[in-house]
C-alpha cells in the first residue's frame, strides 16, 4: 500500500496545444453486419437523458465544477483520460486474456472498443441501442444505463507483459514494463493477478462503470475473456488541487501529497512517458504511462482493536487532521525523523526513495466475508508512473519493514503499459503499437 506521501498524478503537457474534440461518430456498423459477426454486437450505449454535456478540460484535466452535472469527460487527447482526470467516485476494473490468435481480428477489436468507448463516454448509445431493432437479434446495448448521464465516465486501456508473447510483439515490449518481483509478505492469488490487457472504467455512477465493462466484454466475446475484475468505491486518492483528502478503510487520510491533474510539470516528470524514455522498440509508448494494480486486503478486525496511538504511530499521521507527527496541519511538510523508523509515511516518502513519486488512483473495496466472519475488504491500489522499476518497485521494496504490513496483505497484482491517448476520430487504442495496421 504505497502511501499518500508518494502520490504521483502527472498532467498532460501535450494537450494544451491541441484543440479538444469530443469526436463522437454518429455512425457505426449496421445491425446486419453485427449479426454477421455472430450477434456479438458493437453495443455499449449509455443513452443519456437529454444527451451529454461536454466538460471543459485544462490539459488532460477536467473542470471539477462539472462533476455534479453528470457531464462527459472528453475522450480524445494526447494522453488517455482516467489518469490525470479528477478521480471519480466508482470503479469497475477488468483484466482480460486474449483468446484469438488472429492479429487482424485483435486489431479490429481494439478499433471496435475505441468506437464504443468514444460514444459511451459521451453518453451516447452504440449501434441501434437497447431496443427498437430486429426482434430476432440481440439488442446492441444491454440497456442498464438507459436514461443515465455520462457521470464523468472514463475508460483507460493497458497492455500486460503477456500480450507481448502474442501477435509477434516480443520486440515491441518496453524495457520499463518489468515483471514485478515477489515482495515481502505477498500472498498473490493467480486468479486475481496479471492479464493480457486491462480496462479501467471510472464514473460517478457505479451502474455506468459496470455497464461499460459489461458491454466491452460482450463486444470482445470470442476474442477476449475476462480473467478477473474488481469493483471499487470511495476513492482513496485525489488528483484535484485543494480537494478534501479521502480516507481509506482504516480511517486515515490517504493521498495528501498526490500529484494533481493541473501539475503539468510533475506529471511530465513522474507520469507521462517522454521521448527520452524510449528506444526504437518502445517509441509507441510516448504519451503513455505504466500502471500497477494491487489488490490489498486489510485485516479490518485486527486493526479495529488496535489502540489509537499505535494506529497513528504506524501511519506517521494523526487520525483527525491528518497532520504528520509534530505538525499541526495535514499539508505541513513532514519531518520524517520525528516518526518511528517503520512508520508508513516515513518509508513511502519520496525523500526515502531517491525522489520516486507515483500518481495514485486507488479505491476501497468490500467483497462480502471470507467465510470466517471476517470482512473481505481493503484497498484496490492503482498507480501510474513513468517507469515501474524506479517507481513502484523501488517504493514497495522500501516498505518491506513497514509497520502497516501487520495489518495488510497483497493478494492480487498486475502491471500494464498504458498507450497514449486517442487523438481524433480516426485514431484508436493501441494504434501506435500495431503500426502495421495503422
mmCIF file of N, CA, C and O in Angstrom, residues 108-179:
data_model
loop_
_atom_site.group_PDB
_atom_site.id
_atom_site.type_symbol
_atom_site.label_atom_id
_atom_site.label_comp_id
_atom_site.label_asym_id
_atom_site.label_seq_id
_atom_site.Cartn_x
_atom_site.Cartn_y
_atom_site.Cartn_z
ATOM 1 N N UNK A 108 -8.974 -5.364 -35.038
ATOM 2 C CA UNK A 108 -10.364 -4.978 -35.288
ATOM 3 C C UNK A 108 -11.119 -4.783 -33.975
ATOM 4 O O UNK A 108 -11.920 -3.855 -33.829
ATOM 5 N N UNK A 109 -10.824 -5.639 -32.999
ATOM 6 C CA UNK A 109 -11.459 -5.494 -31.690
ATOM 7 C C UNK A 109 -11.057 -4.174 -31.036
ATOM 8 O O UNK A 109 -11.909 -3.466 -30.470
ATOM 9 N N UNK A 110 -9.780 -3.835 -31.085
ATOM 10 C CA UNK A 110 -9.337 -2.575 -30.487
ATOM 11 C C UNK A 110 -10.036 -1.384 -31.139
ATOM 12 O O UNK A 110 -10.417 -0.419 -30.459
ATOM 13 N N UNK A 111 -10.240 -1.448 -32.438
ATOM 14 C CA UNK A 111 -10.946 -0.366 -33.124
ATOM 15 C C UNK A 111 -12.420 -0.328 -32.713
ATOM 16 O O UNK A 111 -12.989 0.745 -32.493
ATOM 17 N N UNK A 112 -13.033 -1.501 -32.590
ATOM 18 C CA UNK A 112 -14.434 -1.555 -32.171
ATOM 19 C C UNK A 112 -14.593 -1.057 -30.735
ATOM 20 O O UNK A 112 -15.544 -0.332 -30.420
ATOM 21 N N UNK A 113 -13.671 -1.458 -29.867
ATOM 22 C CA UNK A 113 -13.703 -0.980 -28.488
ATOM 23 C C UNK A 113 -13.562 0.539 -28.434
ATOM 24 O O UNK A 113 -14.254 1.216 -27.658
ATOM 25 N N UNK A 114 -12.660 1.065 -29.245
ATOM 26 C CA UNK A 114 -12.441 2.511 -29.250
ATOM 27 C C UNK A 114 -13.704 3.249 -29.657
ATOM 28 O O UNK A 114 -14.103 4.245 -29.034
ATOM 29 N N UNK A 115 -14.350 2.771 -30.712
ATOM 30 C CA UNK A 115 -15.569 3.424 -31.175
ATOM 31 C C UNK A 115 -16.662 3.343 -30.119
ATOM 32 O O UNK A 115 -17.388 4.314 -29.868
ATOM 33 N N UNK A 116 -16.776 2.187 -29.478
ATOM 34 C CA UNK A 116 -17.780 2.030 -28.428
ATOM 35 C C UNK A 116 -17.478 2.953 -27.251
ATOM 36 O O UNK A 116 -18.373 3.605 -26.704
ATOM 37 N N UNK A 117 -16.219 3.016 -26.856
ATOM 38 C CA UNK A 117 -15.826 3.880 -25.740
ATOM 39 C C UNK A 117 -16.028 5.349 -26.069
ATOM 40 O O UNK A 117 -16.465 6.143 -25.230
ATOM 41 N N UNK A 118 -15.724 5.707 -27.285
ATOM 42 C CA UNK A 118 -15.893 7.096 -27.724
ATOM 43 C C UNK A 118 -17.341 7.545 -27.549
ATOM 44 O O UNK A 118 -17.617 8.652 -27.097
ATOM 45 N N UNK A 119 -18.259 6.676 -27.886
ATOM 46 C CA UNK A 119 -19.677 7.021 -27.786
ATOM 47 C C UNK A 119 -20.175 6.904 -26.348
ATOM 48 O O UNK A 119 -20.937 7.732 -25.866
ATOM 49 N N UNK A 120 -19.750 5.861 -25.662
ATOM 50 C CA UNK A 120 -20.261 5.644 -24.321
ATOM 51 C C UNK A 120 -19.818 6.732 -23.359
ATOM 52 O O UNK A 120 -20.587 7.182 -22.508
ATOM 53 N N UNK A 121 -18.553 7.180 -23.454
ATOM 54 C CA UNK A 121 -18.091 8.240 -22.563
ATOM 55 C C UNK A 121 -18.815 9.552 -22.838
ATOM 56 O O UNK A 121 -18.848 10.435 -21.972
ATOM 57 N N UNK A 122 -19.399 9.680 -24.013
ATOM 58 C CA UNK A 122 -20.199 10.866 -24.348
ATOM 59 C C UNK A 122 -21.661 10.689 -23.971
ATOM 60 O O UNK A 122 -22.475 11.584 -24.197
ATOM 61 N N UNK A 123 -22.018 9.522 -23.431
ATOM 62 C CA UNK A 123 -23.403 9.287 -23.046
ATOM 63 C C UNK A 123 -24.294 8.885 -24.196
ATOM 64 O O UNK A 123 -25.516 9.036 -24.118
ATOM 65 N N UNK A 124 -23.706 8.393 -25.271
ATOM 66 C CA UNK A 124 -24.483 8.007 -26.445
ATOM 67 C C UNK A 124 -24.597 6.492 -26.560
ATOM 68 O O UNK A 124 -23.701 5.763 -26.154
ATOM 69 N N UNK A 125 -25.687 6.048 -27.157
ATOM 70 C CA UNK A 125 -25.850 4.627 -27.440
ATOM 71 C C UNK A 125 -24.976 4.249 -28.628
ATOM 72 O O UNK A 125 -24.709 5.045 -29.511
ATOM 73 N N UNK A 126 -24.540 3.011 -28.652
ATOM 74 C CA UNK A 126 -23.750 2.495 -29.765
ATOM 75 C C UNK A 126 -24.653 1.614 -30.612
ATOM 76 O O UNK A 126 -25.482 0.872 -30.090
ATOM 77 N N UNK A 127 -24.496 1.679 -31.903
ATOM 78 C CA UNK A 127 -25.367 0.893 -32.764
ATOM 79 C C UNK A 127 -26.788 1.413 -32.679
ATOM 80 O O UNK A 127 -27.035 2.614 -32.663
ATOM 81 N N UNK A 128 -27.753 0.508 -32.584
ATOM 82 C CA UNK A 128 -29.164 0.883 -32.559
ATOM 83 C C UNK A 128 -29.753 0.865 -31.159
ATOM 84 O O UNK A 128 -30.964 0.966 -30.986
ATOM 85 N N UNK A 129 -28.889 0.731 -30.148
ATOM 86 C CA UNK A 129 -29.366 0.851 -28.787
ATOM 87 C C UNK A 129 -29.925 -0.427 -28.207
ATOM 88 O O UNK A 129 -29.721 -1.533 -28.728
ATOM 89 N N UNK A 130 -30.661 -0.291 -27.109
ATOM 90 C CA UNK A 130 -31.143 -1.436 -26.336
ATOM 91 C C UNK A 130 -32.506 -1.956 -26.800
ATOM 92 O O UNK A 130 -32.957 -2.999 -26.348
ATOM 93 N N UNK A 131 -33.168 -1.209 -27.662
ATOM 94 C CA UNK A 131 -34.484 -1.645 -28.133
ATOM 95 C C UNK A 131 -34.763 -1.007 -29.486
ATOM 96 O O UNK A 131 -34.050 -0.107 -29.926
ATOM 97 N N UNK A 132 -35.789 -1.507 -30.154
ATOM 98 C CA UNK A 132 -36.195 -0.931 -31.425
ATOM 99 C C UNK A 132 -35.551 -1.562 -32.633
ATOM 100 O O UNK A 132 -35.869 -1.192 -33.765
ATOM 101 N N UNK A 133 -34.651 -2.520 -32.429
ATOM 102 C CA UNK A 133 -34.013 -3.173 -33.557
ATOM 103 C C UNK A 133 -34.767 -4.433 -33.965
ATOM 104 O O UNK A 133 -35.936 -4.631 -33.622
ATOM 105 N N UNK A 134 -34.081 -5.294 -34.662
ATOM 106 C CA UNK A 134 -34.695 -6.534 -35.099
ATOM 107 C C UNK A 134 -35.044 -7.405 -33.900
ATOM 108 O O UNK A 134 -34.182 -7.698 -33.069
ATOM 109 N N UNK A 135 -36.289 -7.837 -33.770
ATOM 110 C CA UNK A 135 -36.662 -8.669 -32.623
ATOM 111 C C UNK A 135 -35.980 -10.029 -32.641
ATOM 112 O O UNK A 135 -35.878 -10.682 -31.593
ATOM 113 N N UNK A 136 -35.491 -10.469 -33.784
ATOM 114 C CA UNK A 136 -34.844 -11.773 -33.883
ATOM 115 C C UNK A 136 -33.376 -11.741 -33.447
ATOM 116 O O UNK A 136 -32.737 -12.794 -33.358
ATOM 117 N N UNK A 137 -32.843 -10.546 -33.187
ATOM 118 C CA UNK A 137 -31.425 -10.407 -32.851
ATOM 119 C C UNK A 137 -31.255 -9.781 -31.469
ATOM 120 O O UNK A 137 -32.108 -9.018 -31.007
ATOM 121 N N UNK A 138 -30.152 -10.101 -30.796
ATOM 122 C CA UNK A 138 -29.886 -9.432 -29.508
ATOM 123 C C UNK A 138 -29.739 -7.935 -29.731
ATOM 124 O O UNK A 138 -29.209 -7.507 -30.759
ATOM 125 N N UNK A 139 -30.202 -7.113 -28.811
ATOM 126 C CA UNK A 139 -30.035 -5.663 -28.964
ATOM 127 C C UNK A 139 -28.563 -5.279 -28.883
ATOM 128 O O UNK A 139 -27.743 -6.001 -28.320
ATOM 129 N N UNK A 140 -28.246 -4.139 -29.458
ATOM 130 C CA UNK A 140 -26.867 -3.666 -29.465
ATOM 131 C C UNK A 140 -26.397 -3.203 -28.095
ATOM 132 O O UNK A 140 -25.197 -3.169 -27.846
ATOM 133 N N UNK A 141 -27.321 -2.799 -27.246
ATOM 134 C CA UNK A 141 -26.971 -2.252 -25.934
ATOM 135 C C UNK A 141 -27.638 -3.097 -24.858
ATOM 136 O O UNK A 141 -28.801 -3.485 -25.008
ATOM 137 N N UNK A 142 -26.933 -3.389 -23.781
ATOM 138 C CA UNK A 142 -27.519 -4.182 -22.701
ATOM 139 C C UNK A 142 -28.594 -3.421 -21.942
ATOM 140 O O UNK A 142 -29.428 -4.031 -21.280
ATOM 141 N N UNK A 143 -28.580 -2.089 -22.008
ATOM 142 C CA UNK A 143 -29.721 -1.294 -21.567
ATOM 143 C C UNK A 143 -29.735 -0.811 -20.141
ATOM 144 O O UNK A 143 -30.568 0.026 -19.794
ATOM 145 N N UNK A 144 -28.818 -1.274 -19.293
ATOM 146 C CA UNK A 144 -28.930 -0.871 -17.883
ATOM 147 C C UNK A 144 -28.509 0.566 -17.634
ATOM 148 O O UNK A 144 -28.729 1.101 -16.535
ATOM 149 N N UNK A 145 -27.921 1.226 -18.636
ATOM 150 C CA UNK A 145 -27.547 2.631 -18.472
ATOM 151 C C UNK A 145 -28.497 3.576 -19.198
ATOM 152 O O UNK A 145 -28.231 4.777 -19.267
ATOM 153 N N UNK A 146 -29.602 3.058 -19.726
ATOM 154 C CA UNK A 146 -30.576 3.916 -20.377
ATOM 155 C C UNK A 146 -31.073 4.997 -19.414
ATOM 156 O O UNK A 146 -31.445 4.708 -18.276
ATOM 157 N N UNK A 147 -31.072 6.239 -19.866
ATOM 158 C CA UNK A 147 -31.558 7.342 -19.053
ATOM 159 C C UNK A 147 -30.558 7.892 -18.074
ATOM 160 O O UNK A 147 -30.845 8.882 -17.401
ATOM 161 N N UNK A 148 -29.382 7.286 -17.987
ATOM 162 C CA UNK A 148 -28.359 7.785 -17.069
ATOM 163 C C UNK A 148 -27.427 8.754 -17.788
ATOM 164 O O UNK A 148 -27.178 8.625 -18.984
ATOM 165 N N UNK A 149 -26.902 9.702 -17.038
ATOM 166 C CA UNK A 149 -25.956 10.654 -17.605
ATOM 167 C C UNK A 149 -24.578 10.003 -17.743
ATOM 168 O O UNK A 149 -24.316 8.956 -17.147
ATOM 169 N N UNK A 150 -23.664 10.631 -18.487
ATOM 170 C CA UNK A 150 -22.326 10.054 -18.639
ATOM 171 C C UNK A 150 -21.573 9.879 -17.326
ATOM 172 O O UNK A 150 -20.697 9.023 -17.217
ATOM 173 N N UNK A 151 -21.880 10.719 -16.321
ATOM 174 C CA UNK A 151 -21.301 10.573 -14.978
ATOM 175 C C UNK A 151 -19.779 10.582 -14.998
ATOM 176 O O UNK A 151 -19.128 9.858 -14.248
ATOM 177 N N UNK A 152 -19.205 11.402 -15.879
ATOM 178 C CA UNK A 152 -17.741 11.557 -15.991
ATOM 179 C C UNK A 152 -17.041 10.227 -16.265
ATOM 180 O O UNK A 152 -15.910 10.002 -15.814
ATOM 181 N N UNK A 153 -17.691 9.345 -16.984
ATOM 182 C CA UNK A 153 -17.093 8.055 -17.309
ATOM 183 C C UNK A 153 -15.786 8.237 -18.084
ATOM 184 O O UNK A 153 -15.727 8.987 -19.050
ATOM 185 N N UNK A 154 -14.755 7.554 -17.634
ATOM 186 C CA UNK A 154 -13.510 7.446 -18.400
ATOM 187 C C UNK A 154 -13.176 5.971 -18.552
ATOM 188 O O UNK A 154 -13.442 5.164 -17.666
ATOM 189 N N UNK A 155 -12.605 5.630 -19.695
ATOM 190 C CA UNK A 155 -12.161 4.265 -19.973
ATOM 191 C C UNK A 155 -10.693 4.316 -20.367
ATOM 192 O O UNK A 155 -10.318 5.051 -21.281
ATOM 193 N N UNK A 156 -9.881 3.551 -19.657
ATOM 194 C CA UNK A 156 -8.434 3.572 -19.843
ATOM 195 C C UNK A 156 -7.955 2.152 -20.115
ATOM 196 O O UNK A 156 -8.276 1.235 -19.356
ATOM 197 N N UNK A 157 -7.207 1.977 -21.188
ATOM 198 C CA UNK A 157 -6.771 0.650 -21.625
ATOM 199 C C UNK A 157 -5.275 0.477 -21.398
ATOM 200 O O UNK A 157 -4.495 1.420 -21.585
ATOM 201 N N UNK A 158 -4.869 -0.733 -20.995
ATOM 202 C CA UNK A 158 -3.462 -1.044 -20.828
ATOM 203 C C UNK A 158 -3.142 -2.431 -21.355
ATOM 204 O O UNK A 158 -4.025 -3.302 -21.430
ATOM 205 N N UNK A 159 -1.877 -2.661 -21.700
ATOM 206 C CA UNK A 159 -1.417 -3.937 -22.251
ATOM 207 C C UNK A 159 -0.450 -4.595 -21.272
ATOM 208 O O UNK A 159 0.544 -3.989 -20.859
ATOM 209 N N UNK A 160 -0.731 -5.852 -20.893
ATOM 210 C CA UNK A 160 0.102 -6.577 -19.949
ATOM 211 C C UNK A 160 1.311 -7.227 -20.608
ATOM 212 O O UNK A 160 1.343 -7.409 -21.834
ATOM 213 N N UNK A 161 2.322 -7.616 -19.811
ATOM 214 C CA UNK A 161 3.519 -8.261 -20.369
ATOM 215 C C UNK A 161 3.203 -9.490 -21.207
ATOM 216 O O UNK A 161 3.874 -9.747 -22.221
ATOM 217 N N UNK A 162 2.193 -10.256 -20.813
ATOM 218 C CA UNK A 162 1.880 -11.493 -21.528
ATOM 219 C C UNK A 162 1.370 -11.241 -22.943
ATOM 220 O O UNK A 162 1.477 -12.113 -23.815
ATOM 221 N N UNK A 163 0.822 -10.043 -23.215
ATOM 222 C CA UNK A 163 0.339 -9.755 -24.563
ATOM 223 C C UNK A 163 1.489 -9.745 -25.562
ATOM 224 O O UNK A 163 1.315 -10.079 -26.740
ATOM 225 N N UNK A 164 2.683 -9.384 -25.080
ATOM 226 C CA UNK A 164 3.819 -9.244 -25.986
ATOM 227 C C UNK A 164 4.421 -10.594 -26.379
ATOM 228 O O UNK A 164 5.369 -10.643 -27.172
ATOM 229 N N UNK A 165 3.850 -11.665 -25.844
ATOM 230 C CA UNK A 165 4.220 -13.004 -26.286
ATOM 231 C C UNK A 165 3.342 -13.459 -27.446
ATOM 232 O O UNK A 165 3.505 -14.557 -27.958
ATOM 233 N N UNK A 166 2.411 -12.605 -27.837
ATOM 234 C CA UNK A 166 1.458 -12.931 -28.896
ATOM 235 C C UNK A 166 1.605 -11.949 -30.052
ATOM 236 O O UNK A 166 2.169 -10.860 -29.904
ATOM 237 N N UNK A 167 1.084 -12.316 -31.194
ATOM 238 C CA UNK A 167 0.979 -11.415 -32.356
ATOM 239 C C UNK A 167 2.332 -10.847 -32.799
ATOM 240 O O UNK A 167 2.410 -9.727 -33.301
ATOM 241 N N UNK A 168 3.426 -11.573 -32.570
ATOM 242 C CA UNK A 168 4.757 -11.121 -32.997
ATOM 243 C C UNK A 168 5.124 -9.769 -32.390
ATOM 244 O O UNK A 168 5.750 -8.915 -33.036
ATOM 245 N N UNK A 169 4.771 -9.587 -31.107
ATOM 246 C CA UNK A 169 5.023 -8.314 -30.439
ATOM 247 C C UNK A 169 6.230 -8.346 -29.501
ATOM 248 O O UNK A 169 6.502 -7.364 -28.815
ATOM 249 N N UNK A 170 6.959 -9.461 -29.464
ATOM 250 C CA UNK A 170 8.044 -9.607 -28.483
ATOM 251 C C UNK A 170 9.072 -8.483 -28.584
ATOM 252 O O UNK A 170 9.609 -8.021 -27.561
ATOM 253 N N UNK A 171 9.341 -8.017 -29.796
ATOM 254 C CA UNK A 171 10.356 -6.979 -29.960
ATOM 255 C C UNK A 171 9.802 -5.571 -29.762
ATOM 256 O O UNK A 171 10.509 -4.587 -29.969
ATOM 257 N N UNK A 172 8.541 -5.467 -29.337
ATOM 258 C CA UNK A 172 7.925 -4.157 -29.070
ATOM 259 C C UNK A 172 7.680 -3.929 -27.584
ATOM 260 O O UNK A 172 7.192 -2.873 -27.192
ATOM 261 N N UNK A 173 8.032 -4.908 -26.756
ATOM 262 C CA UNK A 173 7.799 -4.753 -25.315
ATOM 263 C C UNK A 173 8.803 -3.765 -24.731
ATOM 264 O O UNK A 173 10.012 -3.949 -24.842
ATOM 265 N N UNK A 174 8.330 -2.715 -24.054
ATOM 266 C CA UNK A 174 9.241 -1.725 -23.463
ATOM 267 C C UNK A 174 10.034 -2.334 -22.308
ATOM 268 O O UNK A 174 9.524 -3.162 -21.547
ATOM 269 N N UNK A 175 11.264 -1.916 -22.161
ATOM 270 C CA UNK A 175 12.078 -2.377 -21.033
ATOM 271 C C UNK A 175 11.474 -1.950 -19.700
ATOM 272 O O UNK A 175 11.653 -2.630 -18.686
ATOM 273 N N UNK A 176 10.756 -0.819 -19.706
ATOM 274 C CA UNK A 176 10.164 -0.315 -18.458
ATOM 275 C C UNK A 176 8.983 -1.158 -17.995
ATOM 276 O O UNK A 176 8.569 -1.057 -16.838
ATOM 277 N N UNK A 177 8.428 -1.995 -18.873
ATOM 278 C CA UNK A 177 7.318 -2.869 -18.486
ATOM 279 C C UNK A 177 7.919 -4.139 -17.871
ATOM 280 O O UNK A 177 7.966 -5.203 -18.488
ATOM 281 N N UNK A 178 8.378 -4.008 -16.653
ATOM 282 C CA UNK A 178 9.055 -5.120 -15.985
ATOM 283 C C UNK A 178 8.036 -6.044 -15.321
ATOM 284 O O UNK A 178 6.935 -5.619 -14.948
ATOM 285 N N UNK A 179 8.404 -7.317 -15.192
ATOM 286 C CA UNK A 179 7.614 -8.229 -14.370
ATOM 287 C C UNK A 179 7.888 -7.890 -12.918
ATOM 288 O O UNK A 179 9.051 -7.798 -12.502
#
